Amino acid sequence: MKTITLDLNATQQFVAPQTIEQLKPAATAARQALEEGTCLGADFLGWLHLPSSISEAFIAEIQATAETLRRECDIVVVAGIGGSYLGARAIIEALNDSFAQLRQERKAPHVLFAGNNIAEDYLAELTSLLKGQRFGVINISKSGTTTETALAFRLLKKQCEEQRGKEEARRVIVAITDAKRGAARTTADKEGYKSFIIPDNVGGRFSVLTPVGLLPIAVAGYDIAQLIAGATEMERATGLDTPFEENIAMRYAATRNALYAQGKKIEILANYQPKLHYIAEWWKQLYGESEGKQGKGIFPASVDLTTDLHSMGQWIQDGERTIFETVLSVEEPTHTLLFPTDEENLDGLNFLAGRRIDQVNKMAELGTKLAHVDGGVPNIRIVLPQLSEYTIGALIYFFEVACGISGLMLGVNPFDQPGVEAYKKNMFALLGKPGYEEAGEALRKRL
Ligand code: PA5
């Protein structure tokens, strides 16, 4: 089956092939350190050979739980944030019909997301929407103590039990959490929920190919075996046995590090398919949390094109020259639709009539690439033959392994996220959480 490819041609006028070649030892050493578990953060390498280690029996267990939720629910709410949320949403939206939420006829329950904000309106509107509905809940939290997720779960559990009764609610609430620790584990064990484990050695942002992503994706009706097959092929293709010259993860990591060293501090992930919006959101967490530390790291940004050419296009073309872009390019759309003809031709577009709309999109992509390169923006292209479980699985694993290599080349631990705690400490102190009184006092003096 055709997998993803990497096109670095439009970076060569910014970083000479020799410069990339000089990074071969560093990229290879980083990949080797991942393989041998000798790198910074080596306790969190459980994702590295995850795809090839997933058994058919495990897939079947996830599918069986997904079937129960599909049978018993019209809506399934996934409660989770960050790594416990973005991957599932990214993959479901990339594969879904763009208007899935509005379609009357549907084969799978609507999958909604909560627990990723503390907005009262969002939660009030969600609970109002769920009134009288046959809904189920997938509660995802590795730590089991994340405020956003715990808050949403409190509301959803209560409502589900009130509407369906405790017994029935038990059948449609699933926990995905740590094997032993945290509130989510304690509640799951006490209530007798079906539960899945997030392995200790897989960090949140690398967890999409564990039940964290697999269960919601299976509930949405997608083939998780194909997703894993695509990831497994990419695990092989980016392994240590594949030399630097052919190893797309090492080459992507080396190129972005070379660009960074030249002052390209921002990487914009661009797509020409709005379905990929959340892939970029997932990618931003992956790279932002992995590399943004010790005063270093490329800032990961994203745009949906051509939409954002009418908002961010000016900046990209002409603003401070500190950016490069990585484009997710889908070769073949799922549907066929032709540019329509119009008798009056007032917009002057009849010259396009009868052509595939995708052909117009592709020329927009090519024209934009050439304009941006002329404007000093290096362009990396990641080509997906089409949007399918297989290609998305490959893309996910590619970004994960390239992220590990890239972070190590940058000299940081790509697998921790110490900075994420800072806002939590302040929030708890300001809210008066027991144990945070002194910190609260100090903060209030600053206000
Ligand atoms: O990547 C990470 O580790 C974090 O972004 C977490 O995924 C996020 O904070 C959610 O944490 P938890 O799953 O413990 O609720």
mmCIF file of C-alpha atoms in Angstrom, residues 265-447:
data_model
loop_
_atom_site.group_PDB
_atom_site.id
_atom_site.type_symbol
_atom_site.label_atom_id
_atom_site.label_comp_id
_atom_site.label_asym_id
_atom_site.label_seq_id
_atom_site.Cartn_x
_atom_site.Cartn_y
_atom_site.Cartn_z
ATOM 1 C CA LYS A 265 12.297 29.972 14.450
ATOM 2 C CA ILE A 266 8.710 29.252 13.411
ATOM 3 C CA GLU A 267 7.400 26.226 11.536
ATOM 4 C CA ILE A 268 3.953 26.570 10.017
ATOM 5 C CA LEU A 269 2.122 23.324 9.307
ATOM 6 C CA ALA A 270 -0.151 24.036 6.357
ATOM 7 C CA ASN A 271 -2.913 21.960 4.815
ATOM 8 C CA TYR A 272 -5.138 22.391 1.772
ATOM 9 C CA GLN A 273 -7.881 20.163 3.231
ATOM 10 C CA PRO A 274 -9.806 21.617 6.191
ATOM 11 C CA LYS A 275 -10.222 18.059 7.501
ATOM 12 C CA LEU A 276 -6.577 18.218 8.552
ATOM 13 C CA HIS A 277 -7.066 21.175 10.897
ATOM 14 C CA TYR A 278 -6.874 19.006 14.019
ATOM 15 C CA ILE A 279 -3.887 17.042 12.729
ATOM 16 C CA ALA A 280 -2.099 20.392 13.006
ATOM 17 C CA GLU A 281 -3.472 20.923 16.513
ATOM 18 C CA TRP A 282 -2.127 17.497 17.526
ATOM 19 C CA TRP A 283 1.210 18.205 15.821
ATOM 20 C CA LYS A 284 1.532 21.551 17.631
ATOM 21 C CA GLN A 285 1.245 19.820 20.982
ATOM 22 C CA LEU A 286 3.670 17.094 19.933
ATOM 23 C CA TYR A 287 6.383 19.473 18.786
ATOM 24 C CA GLY A 288 5.608 22.380 21.133
ATOM 25 C CA GLU A 289 5.714 20.321 24.337
ATOM 26 C CA SER A 290 8.626 18.218 23.135
ATOM 27 C CA GLU A 291 10.973 20.964 21.960
ATOM 28 C CA GLY A 292 9.936 24.206 23.638
ATOM 29 C CA LYS A 293 12.161 24.196 26.693
ATOM 30 C CA GLN A 294 15.407 25.608 28.105
ATOM 31 C CA GLY A 295 14.871 28.777 26.063
ATOM 32 C CA LYS A 296 14.968 26.764 22.825
ATOM 33 C CA GLY A 297 12.647 25.254 20.254
ATOM 34 C CA ILE A 298 10.924 25.977 16.957
ATOM 35 C CA PHE A 299 7.508 27.557 17.570
ATOM 36 C CA PRO A 300 4.919 25.305 15.912
ATOM 37 C CA ALA A 301 2.115 27.213 14.206
ATOM 38 C CA SER A 302 -0.487 26.176 11.639
ATOM 39 C CA VAL A 303 -2.719 27.446 8.870
ATOM 40 C CA ASP A 304 -5.612 26.018 6.859
ATOM 41 C CA LEU A 305 -5.178 26.928 3.191
ATOM 42 C CA THR A 306 -6.360 28.386 0.997
ATOM 43 C CA THR A 307 -8.642 29.826 3.735
ATOM 44 C CA ASP A 308 -5.853 31.502 5.686
ATOM 45 C CA LEU A 309 -4.137 32.913 2.602
ATOM 46 C CA HIS A 310 -6.860 35.540 2.985
ATOM 47 C CA SER A 311 -5.812 36.275 6.562
ATOM 48 C CA MET A 312 -2.255 35.100 7.252
ATOM 49 C CA GLY A 313 -1.060 35.074 3.634
ATOM 50 C CA GLN A 314 0.344 38.594 3.805
ATOM 51 C CA TRP A 315 2.454 37.792 6.878
ATOM 52 C CA ILE A 316 3.746 34.542 5.464
ATOM 53 C CA GLN A 317 4.657 36.161 2.148
ATOM 54 C CA ASP A 318 6.112 39.360 3.489
ATOM 55 C CA GLY A 319 6.528 39.439 7.283
ATOM 56 C CA GLU A 320 9.649 38.831 9.338
ATOM 57 C CA ARG A 321 11.683 36.117 7.596
ATOM 58 C CA THR A 322 11.816 33.749 10.555
ATOM 59 C CA ILE A 323 9.449 31.088 9.210
ATOM 60 C CA PHE A 324 9.414 27.936 7.167
ATOM 61 C CA GLU A 325 6.406 25.898 6.190
ATOM 62 C CA THR A 326 5.615 22.220 6.110
ATOM 63 C CA VAL A 327 2.718 21.387 3.840
ATOM 64 C CA LEU A 328 0.495 18.337 4.210
ATOM 65 C CA SER A 329 -0.423 17.597 0.619
ATOM 66 C CA VAL A 330 -3.109 15.025 -0.199
ATOM 67 C CA GLU A 331 -2.677 13.591 -3.708
ATOM 68 C CA GLU A 332 -6.165 12.223 -4.355
ATOM 69 C CA PRO A 333 -9.358 13.472 -2.695
ATOM 70 C CA THR A 334 -12.039 10.992 -1.663
ATOM 71 C CA HIS A 335 -14.740 12.521 -3.881
ATOM 72 C CA THR A 336 -14.941 13.879 -7.423
ATOM 73 C CA LEU A 337 -16.584 17.219 -8.137
ATOM 74 C CA LEU A 338 -16.134 19.375 -11.214
ATOM 75 C CA PHE A 339 -15.923 23.143 -11.441
ATOM 76 C CA PRO A 340 -19.375 24.227 -12.674
ATOM 77 C CA THR A 341 -20.047 26.294 -15.765
ATOM 78 C CA ASP A 342 -22.119 29.458 -15.591
ATOM 79 C CA GLU A 343 -23.958 30.992 -18.535
ATOM 80 C CA GLU A 344 -23.236 34.569 -17.569
ATOM 81 C CA ASN A 345 -19.632 33.986 -16.472
ATOM 82 C CA LEU A 346 -19.660 37.207 -14.461
ATOM 83 C CA ASP A 347 -16.765 35.973 -12.292
ATOM 84 C CA GLY A 348 -14.755 35.084 -15.404
ATOM 85 C CA LEU A 349 -14.118 31.566 -14.166
ATOM 86 C CA ASN A 350 -15.634 29.587 -17.047
ATOM 87 C CA PHE A 351 -12.103 28.746 -18.213
ATOM 88 C CA LEU A 352 -12.054 26.324 -15.263
ATOM 89 C CA ALA A 353 -15.438 24.727 -15.985
ATOM 90 C CA GLY A 354 -15.306 20.955 -16.231
ATOM 91 C CA ARG A 355 -11.976 20.610 -14.423
ATOM 92 C CA ARG A 356 -11.637 18.801 -11.105
ATOM 93 C CA ILE A 357 -11.925 21.254 -8.210
ATOM 94 C CA ASP A 358 -8.908 19.462 -6.775
ATOM 95 C CA GLN A 359 -6.885 20.522 -9.810
ATOM 96 C CA VAL A 360 -7.613 24.152 -8.940
ATOM 97 C CA ASN A 361 -6.644 23.437 -5.312
ATOM 98 C CA LYS A 362 -3.390 21.819 -6.465
ATOM 99 C CA MET A 363 -2.491 24.825 -8.612
ATOM 100 C CA ALA A 364 -3.256 27.088 -5.653
ATOM 101 C CA GLU A 365 -0.880 24.934 -3.609
ATOM 102 C CA LEU A 366 1.855 25.035 -6.238
ATOM 103 C CA GLY A 367 1.441 28.750 -6.866
ATOM 104 C CA THR A 368 1.581 29.446 -3.143
ATOM 105 C CA LYS A 369 4.672 27.295 -2.692
ATOM 106 C CA LEU A 370 6.519 29.135 -5.483
ATOM 107 C CA ALA A 371 5.437 32.529 -4.138
ATOM 108 C CA HIS A 372 6.472 31.655 -0.590
ATOM 109 C CA VAL A 373 9.841 30.266 -1.687
ATOM 110 C CA ASP A 374 10.417 33.467 -3.686
ATOM 111 C CA GLY A 375 9.473 35.376 -0.530
ATOM 112 C CA GLY A 376 12.125 33.545 1.515
ATOM 113 C CA VAL A 377 10.000 30.799 3.073
ATOM 114 C CA PRO A 378 11.524 27.308 2.792
ATOM 115 C CA ASN A 379 8.918 24.682 1.919
ATOM 116 C CA ILE A 380 8.814 21.085 3.122
ATOM 117 C CA ARG A 381 6.098 18.848 1.616
ATOM 118 C CA ILE A 382 4.688 15.724 3.167
ATOM 119 C CA VAL A 383 2.635 13.893 0.573
ATOM 120 C CA LEU A 384 -0.239 11.599 1.527
ATOM 121 C CA PRO A 385 -1.545 9.483 -1.393
ATOM 122 C CA GLN A 386 -5.059 9.897 0.061
ATOM 123 C CA LEU A 387 -6.723 10.322 3.429
ATOM 124 C CA SER A 388 -7.166 6.829 4.841
ATOM 125 C CA GLU A 389 -6.569 5.053 8.116
ATOM 126 C CA TYR A 390 -3.352 3.624 6.638
ATOM 127 C CA THR A 391 -1.828 6.928 5.509
ATOM 128 C CA ILE A 392 -2.887 8.777 8.659
ATOM 129 C CA GLY A 393 -1.356 6.009 10.790
ATOM 130 C CA ALA A 394 1.882 6.425 8.849
ATOM 131 C CA LEU A 395 1.786 10.210 9.245
ATOM 132 C CA ILE A 396 1.229 9.997 13.001
ATOM 133 C CA TYR A 397 4.156 7.648 13.563
ATOM 134 C CA PHE A 398 6.388 9.645 11.185
ATOM 135 C CA PHE A 399 5.790 12.827 13.179
ATOM 136 C CA GLU A 400 6.359 11.031 16.498
ATOM 137 C CA VAL A 401 9.697 9.482 15.617
ATOM 138 C CA ALA A 402 10.896 12.610 13.796
ATOM 139 C CA CYS A 403 9.965 14.616 16.902
ATOM 140 C CA GLY A 404 12.066 12.355 19.125
ATOM 141 C CA ILE A 405 15.045 12.668 16.777
ATOM 142 C CA SER A 406 14.609 16.413 16.306
ATOM 143 C CA GLY A 407 14.321 17.164 20.036
ATOM 144 C CA LEU A 408 17.435 15.144 20.809
ATOM 145 C CA MET A 409 19.327 16.933 18.028
ATOM 146 C CA LEU A 410 18.268 20.209 19.626
ATOM 147 C CA GLY A 411 19.710 19.024 22.927
ATOM 148 C CA VAL A 412 16.509 18.846 24.963
ATOM 149 C CA ASN A 413 14.573 16.026 26.597
ATOM 150 C CA PRO A 414 11.709 15.604 24.110
ATOM 151 C CA PHE A 415 9.661 13.504 26.514
ATOM 152 C CA ASP A 416 9.053 15.767 29.501
ATOM 153 C CA GLN A 417 6.893 18.898 29.881
ATOM 154 C CA PRO A 418 7.944 20.658 33.107
ATOM 155 C CA GLY A 419 6.578 24.005 31.897
ATOM 156 C CA VAL A 420 2.995 22.735 31.808
ATOM 157 C CA GLU A 421 2.849 22.722 35.626
ATOM 158 C CA ALA A 422 3.369 26.486 36.051
ATOM 159 C CA TYR A 423 -0.186 27.581 35.235
ATOM 160 C CA LYS A 424 -1.672 24.757 37.288
ATOM 161 C CA LYS A 425 0.242 25.842 40.415
ATOM 162 C CA ASN A 426 -0.926 29.448 40.028
ATOM 163 C CA MET A 427 -4.523 28.454 39.281
ATOM 164 C CA PHE A 428 -4.727 26.226 42.360
ATOM 165 C CA ALA A 429 -3.080 28.897 44.508
ATOM 166 C CA LEU A 430 -5.552 31.551 43.313
ATOM 167 C CA LEU A 431 -8.487 29.189 43.844
ATOM 168 C CA GLY A 432 -7.360 28.438 47.411
ATOM 169 C CA LYS A 433 -6.625 24.728 47.022
ATOM 170 C CA PRO A 434 -5.524 23.275 50.370
ATOM 171 C CA GLY A 435 -1.725 23.214 50.511
ATOM 172 C CA TYR A 436 -1.339 26.215 48.174
ATOM 173 C CA GLU A 437 -2.098 28.992 50.729
ATOM 174 C CA GLU A 438 1.390 30.513 50.782
ATOM 175 C CA ALA A 439 1.707 30.549 47.013
ATOM 176 C CA GLY A 440 -1.752 32.144 46.789
ATOM 177 C CA GLU A 441 -0.723 34.887 49.221
ATOM 178 C CA ALA A 442 2.408 35.640 47.204
ATOM 179 C CA LEU A 443 0.449 35.798 43.933
ATOM 180 C CA ARG A 444 -2.233 38.089 45.343
ATOM 181 C CA LYS A 445 0.464 40.569 46.458
ATOM 182 C CA ARG A 446 1.496 40.871 42.806
ATOM 183 C CA LEU A 447 -2.016 41.742 41.572
#
